[in-house]
Short mmCIF file of N, CA and C and ligand atoms in Angstrom, two decimals:
data_model
loop_
_atom_site.label_atom_id
_atom_site.label_comp_id
_atom_site.label_asym_id
_atom_site.label_seq_id
_atom_site.Cartn_x
_atom_site.Cartn_y
_atom_site.Cartn_z
N MET L 86 157.88 143.09 29.25
CA MET L 86 157.33 141.95 28.53
C MET L 86 158.47 141.05 28.05
N GLU L 87 158.36 139.76 28.31
CA GLU L 87 159.41 138.84 27.86
C GLU L 87 159.04 138.22 26.53
N TRP L 88 160.06 137.91 25.75
CA TRP L 88 159.84 137.27 24.45
C TRP L 88 160.55 135.95 24.42
N LEU L 89 159.95 135.01 23.71
CA LEU L 89 160.54 133.70 23.57
C LEU L 89 160.64 133.42 22.08
N GLU L 90 161.78 132.93 21.64
CA GLU L 90 161.95 132.65 20.21
C GLU L 90 162.32 131.20 19.97
N TRP L 91 161.83 130.68 18.85
CA TRP L 91 162.16 129.32 18.43
C TRP L 91 162.75 129.37 17.03
N LEU L 92 163.65 128.37 16.79
CA LEU L 92 164.29 128.28 15.49
C LEU L 92 164.25 126.81 15.06
N SER L 93 163.93 126.56 13.77
CA SER L 93 163.96 125.18 13.29
C SER L 93 165.42 124.74 13.20
N GLU L 94 165.63 123.41 13.29
CA GLU L 94 166.99 122.89 13.35
C GLU L 94 167.81 123.31 12.13
N ASP L 95 167.16 123.39 10.96
CA ASP L 95 167.88 123.77 9.75
C ASP L 95 168.01 125.30 9.62
N GLY L 96 167.49 126.01 10.61
CA GLY L 96 167.66 127.46 10.64
C GLY L 96 166.78 128.23 9.66
N THR L 97 165.86 127.54 8.99
CA THR L 97 165.07 128.24 7.97
C THR L 97 163.77 128.84 8.50
N PHE L 98 163.31 128.38 9.66
CA PHE L 98 162.06 128.92 10.21
C PHE L 98 162.29 129.46 11.62
N ALA L 99 161.78 130.64 11.87
CA ALA L 99 161.88 131.22 13.21
C ALA L 99 160.50 131.73 13.62
N ALA L 100 160.22 131.67 14.89
CA ALA L 100 158.95 132.19 15.40
C ALA L 100 159.23 132.81 16.74
N ASN L 101 158.46 133.81 17.09
CA ASN L 101 158.62 134.34 18.43
C ASN L 101 157.34 134.91 18.98
N THR L 102 157.23 134.86 20.29
CA THR L 102 155.98 135.27 20.93
C THR L 102 156.28 135.97 22.24
N SER L 103 155.39 136.81 22.65
CA SER L 103 155.56 137.51 23.92
C SER L 103 155.00 136.67 25.05
N ASP L 104 155.45 136.95 26.23
CA ASP L 104 154.96 136.24 27.40
C ASP L 104 153.47 136.51 27.63
N ASP L 105 152.96 137.65 27.12
CA ASP L 105 151.53 137.94 27.23
C ASP L 105 150.69 136.88 26.54
N VAL L 106 151.14 136.49 25.35
CA VAL L 106 150.40 135.48 24.58
C VAL L 106 150.45 134.15 25.34
N LEU L 107 151.64 133.80 25.84
CA LEU L 107 151.77 132.54 26.58
C LEU L 107 150.94 132.56 27.86
N GLU L 108 150.87 133.72 28.49
CA GLU L 108 150.08 133.85 29.72
C GLU L 108 148.59 133.64 29.42
N PHE L 109 148.12 134.21 28.33
CA PHE L 109 146.74 134.03 27.89
C PHE L 109 146.46 132.54 27.69
N ILE L 110 147.39 131.85 26.99
CA ILE L 110 147.20 130.42 26.72
C ILE L 110 147.26 129.62 28.01
N ARG L 111 148.19 129.97 28.91
CA ARG L 111 148.31 129.24 30.19
C ARG L 111 147.00 129.27 30.97
N HIS L 112 146.32 130.42 30.96
CA HIS L 112 145.05 130.51 31.67
C HIS L 112 144.00 129.58 31.08
N ARG L 113 143.96 129.49 29.73
CA ARG L 113 142.99 128.60 29.08
C ARG L 113 143.32 127.15 29.38
N CYS L 114 144.61 126.83 29.46
CA CYS L 114 145.02 125.46 29.78
C CYS L 114 144.59 125.09 31.20
N ALA L 115 144.78 126.02 32.12
CA ALA L 115 144.41 125.76 33.51
C ALA L 115 142.90 125.53 33.61
N ALA L 116 142.13 126.28 32.82
CA ALA L 116 140.67 126.15 32.87
C ALA L 116 140.20 124.85 32.22
N ALA L 117 141.03 124.28 31.32
CA ALA L 117 140.61 123.10 30.56
C ALA L 117 140.73 121.81 31.38
N GLY L 118 141.47 121.84 32.47
CA GLY L 118 141.60 120.65 33.32
C GLY L 118 142.24 119.50 32.58
N HIS L 119 141.51 118.37 32.47
CA HIS L 119 142.08 117.19 31.83
C HIS L 119 141.60 117.02 30.39
N GLN L 120 141.07 118.08 29.80
CA GLN L 120 140.64 118.03 28.41
C GLN L 120 141.62 118.85 27.58
N GLU L 121 141.77 118.43 26.34
CA GLU L 121 142.55 119.28 25.44
C GLU L 121 141.74 120.53 25.12
N THR L 122 142.44 121.58 24.76
CA THR L 122 141.77 122.76 24.23
C THR L 122 142.74 123.40 23.24
N GLY L 123 142.35 124.50 22.67
CA GLY L 123 143.23 125.14 21.70
C GLY L 123 142.58 126.32 21.03
N GLY L 124 143.22 126.79 20.01
CA GLY L 124 142.71 127.96 19.28
C GLY L 124 143.68 128.29 18.18
N ILE L 125 143.57 129.50 17.66
CA ILE L 125 144.51 129.90 16.61
C ILE L 125 145.48 130.94 17.16
N ILE L 126 146.62 131.05 16.49
CA ILE L 126 147.58 132.10 16.82
C ILE L 126 147.70 133.03 15.61
N VAL L 127 147.82 134.32 15.89
CA VAL L 127 147.89 135.31 14.81
C VAL L 127 149.06 136.25 15.06
N GLY L 128 149.40 136.98 14.03
CA GLY L 128 150.50 137.93 14.11
C GLY L 128 150.92 138.32 12.71
N TYR L 129 152.22 138.35 12.49
CA TYR L 129 152.71 138.75 11.17
C TYR L 129 154.13 138.21 10.98
N TYR L 130 154.58 138.22 9.75
CA TYR L 130 155.97 137.89 9.45
C TYR L 130 156.79 139.17 9.35
N THR L 131 158.05 139.07 9.73
CA THR L 131 158.96 140.20 9.54
C THR L 131 159.08 140.44 8.03
N PRO L 132 159.51 141.65 7.62
CA PRO L 132 159.46 142.03 6.21
C PRO L 132 160.10 141.02 5.26
N LYS L 133 161.20 140.43 5.65
CA LYS L 133 161.83 139.46 4.75
C LYS L 133 161.33 138.04 5.03
N ARG L 134 160.27 137.94 5.82
CA ARG L 134 159.65 136.66 6.18
C ARG L 134 160.63 135.74 6.92
N GLU L 135 161.60 136.32 7.65
CA GLU L 135 162.52 135.46 8.39
C GLU L 135 161.91 134.93 9.66
N CYS L 136 160.93 135.64 10.19
CA CYS L 136 160.44 135.25 11.52
C CYS L 136 158.96 135.57 11.65
N ALA L 137 158.20 134.61 12.20
CA ALA L 137 156.79 134.83 12.50
C ALA L 137 156.69 135.44 13.90
N ILE L 138 156.05 136.59 14.00
CA ILE L 138 155.86 137.24 15.30
C ILE L 138 154.42 136.97 15.74
N ILE L 139 154.28 136.17 16.79
CA ILE L 139 152.94 135.84 17.29
C ILE L 139 152.51 136.92 18.27
N THR L 140 151.42 137.59 17.98
CA THR L 140 150.99 138.69 18.83
C THR L 140 149.73 138.39 19.65
N LYS L 141 148.94 137.41 19.20
CA LYS L 141 147.69 137.09 19.89
C LYS L 141 147.34 135.63 19.71
N ALA L 142 146.55 135.13 20.66
CA ALA L 142 145.98 133.79 20.53
C ALA L 142 144.48 133.90 20.75
N SER L 143 143.72 133.01 20.15
CA SER L 143 142.26 133.05 20.34
C SER L 143 141.86 132.09 21.46
N GLU L 144 140.66 132.30 21.97
CA GLU L 144 139.99 131.31 22.80
C GLU L 144 139.66 130.11 21.91
N ALA L 145 139.27 128.99 22.52
CA ALA L 145 138.72 127.90 21.72
C ALA L 145 137.35 128.35 21.20
N PRO L 146 137.11 128.33 19.90
CA PRO L 146 135.78 128.70 19.40
C PRO L 146 134.71 127.80 20.04
N THR L 147 133.51 128.33 20.18
CA THR L 147 132.48 127.61 20.94
C THR L 147 132.06 126.29 20.28
N ASP L 148 132.32 126.14 18.99
CA ASP L 148 131.97 124.87 18.33
C ASP L 148 133.16 123.90 18.29
N SER L 149 134.20 124.15 19.10
CA SER L 149 135.32 123.20 19.19
C SER L 149 134.86 121.98 19.97
N ARG L 150 135.51 120.83 19.72
CA ARG L 150 135.20 119.61 20.47
C ARG L 150 136.52 119.02 20.93
N SER L 151 136.48 118.41 22.10
CA SER L 151 137.74 117.86 22.60
C SER L 151 137.53 116.69 23.53
N GLY L 152 138.57 115.91 23.66
CA GLY L 152 138.64 114.84 24.65
C GLY L 152 139.98 114.95 25.34
N ARG L 153 140.33 113.89 26.05
CA ARG L 153 141.59 113.95 26.78
C ARG L 153 142.80 113.98 25.84
N HIS L 154 142.66 113.32 24.68
CA HIS L 154 143.79 113.23 23.75
C HIS L 154 143.47 113.70 22.35
N TRP L 155 142.45 114.50 22.21
CA TRP L 155 142.15 115.01 20.87
C TRP L 155 141.44 116.35 20.98
N PHE L 156 141.55 117.11 19.90
CA PHE L 156 140.93 118.42 19.86
C PHE L 156 140.60 118.79 18.42
N TYR L 157 139.33 119.11 18.19
CA TYR L 157 138.95 119.68 16.90
C TYR L 157 138.59 121.13 17.12
N ARG L 158 139.38 121.99 16.59
CA ARG L 158 139.15 123.43 16.77
C ARG L 158 137.99 123.89 15.88
N GLY L 159 137.02 124.55 16.51
CA GLY L 159 135.87 125.06 15.77
C GLY L 159 136.22 126.33 15.01
N VAL L 160 135.18 126.96 14.47
CA VAL L 160 135.43 128.13 13.62
C VAL L 160 134.62 129.36 14.03
N VAL L 161 133.65 129.18 14.94
CA VAL L 161 132.74 130.29 15.25
C VAL L 161 133.50 131.53 15.70
N GLY L 162 133.25 132.63 15.02
CA GLY L 162 133.82 133.92 15.42
C GLY L 162 135.18 134.22 14.82
N LEU L 163 135.87 133.20 14.31
CA LEU L 163 137.24 133.44 13.86
C LEU L 163 137.32 134.30 12.60
N ARG L 164 136.38 134.05 11.68
CA ARG L 164 136.43 134.81 10.43
C ARG L 164 136.32 136.32 10.71
N ASP L 165 135.38 136.70 11.58
CA ASP L 165 135.19 138.13 11.90
C ASP L 165 136.41 138.69 12.62
N TRP L 166 136.93 137.89 13.55
CA TRP L 166 138.10 138.35 14.32
C TRP L 166 139.28 138.59 13.39
N LEU L 167 139.52 137.63 12.49
CA LEU L 167 140.64 137.77 11.55
C LEU L 167 140.43 138.95 10.61
N ALA L 168 139.19 139.17 10.20
CA ALA L 168 138.90 140.31 9.31
C ALA L 168 139.20 141.62 10.04
N ARG L 169 138.82 141.69 11.32
CA ARG L 169 139.10 142.91 12.11
C ARG L 169 140.60 143.13 12.26
N LEU L 170 141.33 142.05 12.55
CA LEU L 170 142.79 142.18 12.74
C LEU L 170 143.46 142.61 11.45
N TRP L 171 142.97 142.10 10.34
CA TRP L 171 143.58 142.44 9.05
C TRP L 171 143.32 143.91 8.70
N ARG L 172 142.14 144.39 9.09
CA ARG L 172 141.80 145.79 8.80
C ARG L 172 142.50 146.76 9.76
N SER L 173 142.96 146.25 10.90
CA SER L 173 143.57 147.14 11.89
C SER L 173 144.93 147.62 11.39
N GLU L 174 145.47 148.57 12.10
CA GLU L 174 146.72 149.20 11.67
C GLU L 174 147.85 148.18 11.52
N LYS L 175 147.86 147.20 12.41
CA LYS L 175 148.99 146.25 12.41
C LYS L 175 148.89 145.17 11.34
N ARG L 176 147.72 145.03 10.73
CA ARG L 176 147.52 144.03 9.68
C ARG L 176 148.01 142.64 10.10
N GLU L 177 147.40 142.15 11.15
CA GLU L 177 147.79 140.82 11.63
C GLU L 177 146.93 139.76 10.94
N TYR L 178 147.47 138.56 10.89
CA TYR L 178 146.78 137.48 10.18
C TYR L 178 147.09 136.13 10.81
N TYR L 179 146.42 135.12 10.28
CA TYR L 179 146.53 133.75 10.79
C TYR L 179 147.96 133.21 10.64
N LEU L 180 148.52 132.66 11.71
CA LEU L 180 149.85 132.05 11.64
C LEU L 180 149.84 130.56 11.97
N GLY L 181 148.79 130.10 12.63
CA GLY L 181 148.76 128.69 13.00
C GLY L 181 147.83 128.43 14.17
N GLU L 182 148.14 127.37 14.91
CA GLU L 182 147.24 126.86 15.95
C GLU L 182 147.99 126.72 17.27
N TRP L 183 147.23 126.73 18.36
CA TRP L 183 147.82 126.30 19.64
C TRP L 183 146.96 125.20 20.22
N HIS L 184 147.60 124.28 20.93
CA HIS L 184 146.91 123.16 21.57
C HIS L 184 147.37 123.03 23.01
N PHE L 185 146.46 122.61 23.85
CA PHE L 185 146.83 122.18 25.20
C PHE L 185 146.74 120.66 25.26
N HIS L 186 147.82 120.01 25.65
CA HIS L 186 147.83 118.57 25.87
C HIS L 186 147.94 118.33 27.38
N PRO L 187 146.87 117.87 28.01
CA PRO L 187 146.88 117.77 29.48
C PRO L 187 147.79 116.66 30.01
N ASP L 188 148.26 115.76 29.14
CA ASP L 188 148.97 114.57 29.62
C ASP L 188 150.44 114.51 29.24
N ASP L 189 151.16 115.60 29.32
CA ASP L 189 152.61 115.48 29.20
C ASP L 189 153.05 115.07 27.79
N LEU L 190 152.18 115.24 26.77
CA LEU L 190 152.54 114.88 25.40
C LEU L 190 153.03 116.15 24.69
N THR L 191 154.35 116.28 24.62
CA THR L 191 154.89 117.50 24.03
C THR L 191 154.97 117.39 22.50
N ASP L 192 154.69 116.18 21.98
CA ASP L 192 154.76 115.99 20.53
C ASP L 192 153.41 116.21 19.88
N MET L 193 153.43 116.38 18.56
CA MET L 193 152.21 116.40 17.79
C MET L 193 151.64 114.99 17.75
N SER L 194 150.32 114.86 17.87
CA SER L 194 149.69 113.55 17.67
C SER L 194 149.55 113.34 16.16
N PRO L 195 149.29 112.08 15.73
CA PRO L 195 149.04 111.85 14.29
C PRO L 195 147.87 112.70 13.78
N VAL L 196 146.85 112.88 14.63
CA VAL L 196 145.71 113.72 14.22
C VAL L 196 146.16 115.17 14.05
N ASP L 197 146.97 115.65 14.98
CA ASP L 197 147.52 117.02 14.87
C ASP L 197 148.27 117.18 13.54
N ALA L 198 149.11 116.18 13.22
CA ALA L 198 149.92 116.27 12.00
C ALA L 198 149.01 116.33 10.77
N ALA L 199 147.95 115.51 10.79
CA ALA L 199 147.01 115.50 9.66
C ALA L 199 146.28 116.83 9.54
N GLN L 200 145.86 117.38 10.68
CA GLN L 200 145.15 118.67 10.66
C GLN L 200 146.08 119.78 10.14
N MET L 201 147.32 119.78 10.58
CA MET L 201 148.25 120.84 10.16
C MET L 201 148.58 120.72 8.68
N LYS L 202 148.68 119.47 8.19
CA LYS L 202 148.93 119.24 6.76
C LYS L 202 147.77 119.83 5.95
N THR L 203 146.54 119.57 6.41
CA THR L 203 145.36 120.10 5.71
C THR L 203 145.40 121.62 5.68
N ILE L 204 145.74 122.23 6.82
CA ILE L 204 145.79 123.69 6.89
C ILE L 204 146.83 124.24 5.90
N ALA L 205 148.02 123.60 5.88
CA ALA L 205 149.09 124.06 4.97
C ALA L 205 148.65 123.99 3.52
N GLU L 206 147.77 123.00 3.22
CA GLU L 206 147.37 122.79 1.82
C GLU L 206 146.08 123.49 1.45
N THR L 207 145.37 124.06 2.43
CA THR L 207 144.08 124.68 2.14
C THR L 207 144.28 126.15 1.79
N GLU L 208 143.91 126.49 0.56
CA GLU L 208 144.21 127.82 0.07
C GLU L 208 143.60 128.94 0.91
N SER L 209 142.39 128.70 1.42
CA SER L 209 141.71 129.78 2.14
C SER L 209 142.46 130.19 3.42
N TYR L 210 143.29 129.30 3.95
CA TYR L 210 144.10 129.70 5.11
C TYR L 210 145.23 130.64 4.72
N ASN L 211 145.66 130.54 3.46
CA ASN L 211 146.73 131.39 2.98
C ASN L 211 147.95 131.31 3.91
N CYS L 212 148.29 130.08 4.31
CA CYS L 212 149.34 129.87 5.31
C CYS L 212 150.07 128.57 5.00
N PRO L 213 151.03 128.59 4.06
CA PRO L 213 151.68 127.35 3.62
C PRO L 213 152.67 126.76 4.63
N GLN L 214 152.93 127.46 5.73
CA GLN L 214 153.85 126.92 6.75
C GLN L 214 153.30 127.21 8.15
N PRO L 215 152.11 126.64 8.44
CA PRO L 215 151.49 126.95 9.74
C PRO L 215 152.33 126.48 10.92
N LEU L 216 152.20 127.19 12.02
CA LEU L 216 152.88 126.84 13.27
C LEU L 216 151.89 126.10 14.17
N LEU L 217 152.40 125.20 14.98
CA LEU L 217 151.59 124.59 16.04
C LEU L 217 152.34 124.75 17.35
N LEU L 218 151.75 125.51 18.25
CA LEU L 218 152.32 125.71 19.58
C LEU L 218 151.60 124.74 20.52
N ILE L 219 152.34 123.85 21.14
CA ILE L 219 151.74 122.87 22.05
C ILE L 219 152.17 123.18 23.48
N VAL L 220 151.19 123.29 24.34
CA VAL L 220 151.46 123.46 25.76
C VAL L 220 151.06 122.16 26.44
N ALA L 221 152.03 121.48 27.01
CA ALA L 221 151.77 120.19 27.66
C ALA L 221 151.93 120.34 29.16
N ALA L 222 151.06 119.65 29.90
CA ALA L 222 151.14 119.70 31.36
C ALA L 222 152.13 118.64 31.82
N ALA L 223 153.18 119.05 32.50
CA ALA L 223 154.15 118.11 33.04
C ALA L 223 153.64 117.58 34.36
N PRO L 224 154.13 116.37 34.77
CA PRO L 224 153.66 115.80 36.04
C PRO L 224 153.87 116.76 37.22
N SER L 225 154.89 117.58 37.15
CA SER L 225 155.16 118.52 38.24
C SER L 225 154.16 119.68 38.25
N SER L 226 153.18 119.60 37.34
CA SER L 226 152.15 120.62 37.15
C SER L 226 152.70 121.92 36.55
N SER L 227 153.96 121.88 36.08
CA SER L 227 154.41 123.01 35.27
C SER L 227 154.01 122.73 33.82
N LEU L 228 154.13 123.73 32.98
CA LEU L 228 153.72 123.58 31.58
C LEU L 228 154.95 123.64 30.68
N ILE L 229 154.96 122.74 29.69
CA ILE L 229 156.07 122.69 28.74
C ILE L 229 155.56 123.21 27.41
N VAL L 230 156.25 124.22 26.87
CA VAL L 230 155.81 124.82 25.60
C VAL L 230 156.70 124.29 24.47
N SER L 231 156.07 123.73 23.45
CA SER L 231 156.83 123.29 22.27
C SER L 231 156.27 123.97 21.03
N MET L 232 157.12 124.14 20.04
CA MET L 232 156.69 124.79 18.80
C MET L 232 157.08 123.93 17.61
N PHE L 233 156.14 123.79 16.68
CA PHE L 233 156.39 123.05 15.45
C PHE L 233 156.05 123.93 14.26
N VAL L 234 156.79 123.73 13.17
CA VAL L 234 156.40 124.37 11.92
C VAL L 234 156.06 123.24 10.95
N CYS L 235 155.00 123.45 10.18
CA CYS L 235 154.48 122.38 9.32
C CYS L 235 154.45 122.85 7.87
N PRO L 236 155.62 122.93 7.22
CA PRO L 236 155.66 123.47 5.86
C PRO L 236 154.97 122.53 4.87
N GLN L 237 154.23 123.14 3.96
CA GLN L 237 153.52 122.38 2.93
C GLN L 237 154.48 121.41 2.23
N GLY L 238 154.07 120.15 2.11
CA GLY L 238 154.85 119.17 1.37
C GLY L 238 156.05 118.61 2.12
N LYS L 239 156.22 119.00 3.39
CA LYS L 239 157.35 118.48 4.17
C LYS L 239 156.85 117.96 5.51
N PRO L 240 157.62 117.07 6.16
CA PRO L 240 157.19 116.64 7.49
C PRO L 240 157.29 117.80 8.48
N PRO L 241 156.46 117.79 9.53
CA PRO L 241 156.54 118.85 10.53
C PRO L 241 157.92 118.86 11.19
N MET L 242 158.37 120.03 11.57
CA MET L 242 159.67 120.15 12.24
C MET L 242 159.47 120.75 13.62
N ARG L 243 160.10 120.12 14.61
CA ARG L 243 160.11 120.71 15.95
C ARG L 243 161.10 121.86 15.96
N MET L 244 160.73 122.96 16.59
CA MET L 244 161.63 124.10 16.66
C MET L 244 162.27 124.15 18.04
N GLN L 245 163.48 124.67 18.10
CA GLN L 245 164.21 124.74 19.37
C GLN L 245 164.12 126.15 19.95
N PRO L 246 163.86 126.24 21.26
CA PRO L 246 163.82 127.57 21.86
C PRO L 246 165.20 128.23 21.87
N CYS L 247 165.24 129.51 21.66
CA CYS L 247 166.49 130.25 21.77
C CYS L 247 166.11 131.65 22.26
N SER L 248 167.07 132.38 22.78
CA SER L 248 166.68 133.70 23.27
C SER L 248 167.29 134.78 22.40
N VAL L 249 166.52 135.77 22.12
CA VAL L 249 166.93 136.86 21.23
C VAL L 249 166.39 138.17 21.81
N PRO L 250 166.90 139.28 21.35
CA PRO L 250 166.30 140.54 21.76
C PRO L 250 164.88 140.65 21.23
N PRO L 251 164.02 141.40 21.87
CA PRO L 251 162.65 141.53 21.41
C PRO L 251 162.59 142.15 20.02
N PRO L 252 161.56 141.77 19.23
CA PRO L 252 161.42 142.36 17.92
C PRO L 252 161.00 143.82 18.04
N SER L 253 161.30 144.59 17.04
CA SER L 253 160.83 145.99 17.07
C SER L 253 159.34 145.95 16.79
N ASN L 254 158.66 147.01 17.17
CA ASN L 254 157.21 147.07 16.93
C ASN L 254 156.88 147.40 15.48
N GLN L 255 157.89 147.79 14.75
CA GLN L 255 157.65 148.20 13.37
C GLN L 255 157.64 146.98 12.46
N HIS L 256 156.74 146.95 11.55
CA HIS L 256 156.84 145.98 10.48
C HIS L 256 156.20 146.55 9.23
N GLU L 257 156.71 146.07 8.09
CA GLU L 257 156.20 146.55 6.81
C GLU L 257 155.25 145.50 6.28
N ASP L 258 154.34 145.93 5.45
CA ASP L 258 153.40 144.96 4.86
C ASP L 258 153.96 144.39 3.57
ZN1 LIG T 288 147.24 118.40 19.73
#
């Protein structure tokens, strides 16, 4: 299994995900054609909260709506799924969102930025620094993966990919 890690330019935020998660997302992007799609990403933070480990991504909930350049992620099924993950041995939880942009837009749209700001500020998400993973379709039909962190009260930051050894499977709560 391959791992990919991102670091914010100021070095304060790190995130990492396995190729399994990216493969799951790539399949949903391929199925979406020229429409945006998306879902949530879950996992956990390392004990000192230095790094978000993304372990799973959701399908687009059935009440999601999308167009070529916009996506509103629905909620159907997510509450139960998150409750199950939290009760499981690994105690995984909500870390942020993923989006597919079919048109080579590797940046957050203004709507994306507004949605992420709302998530960071909404107490029920319990996620003051949500991540947004954007998969954009390049003209060559390859996919470009970008990662943003959206800390409460600050502008979103693009994270830079870097390579690191895989995280250990152990984590403390
Ligand atoms: Zn988007």
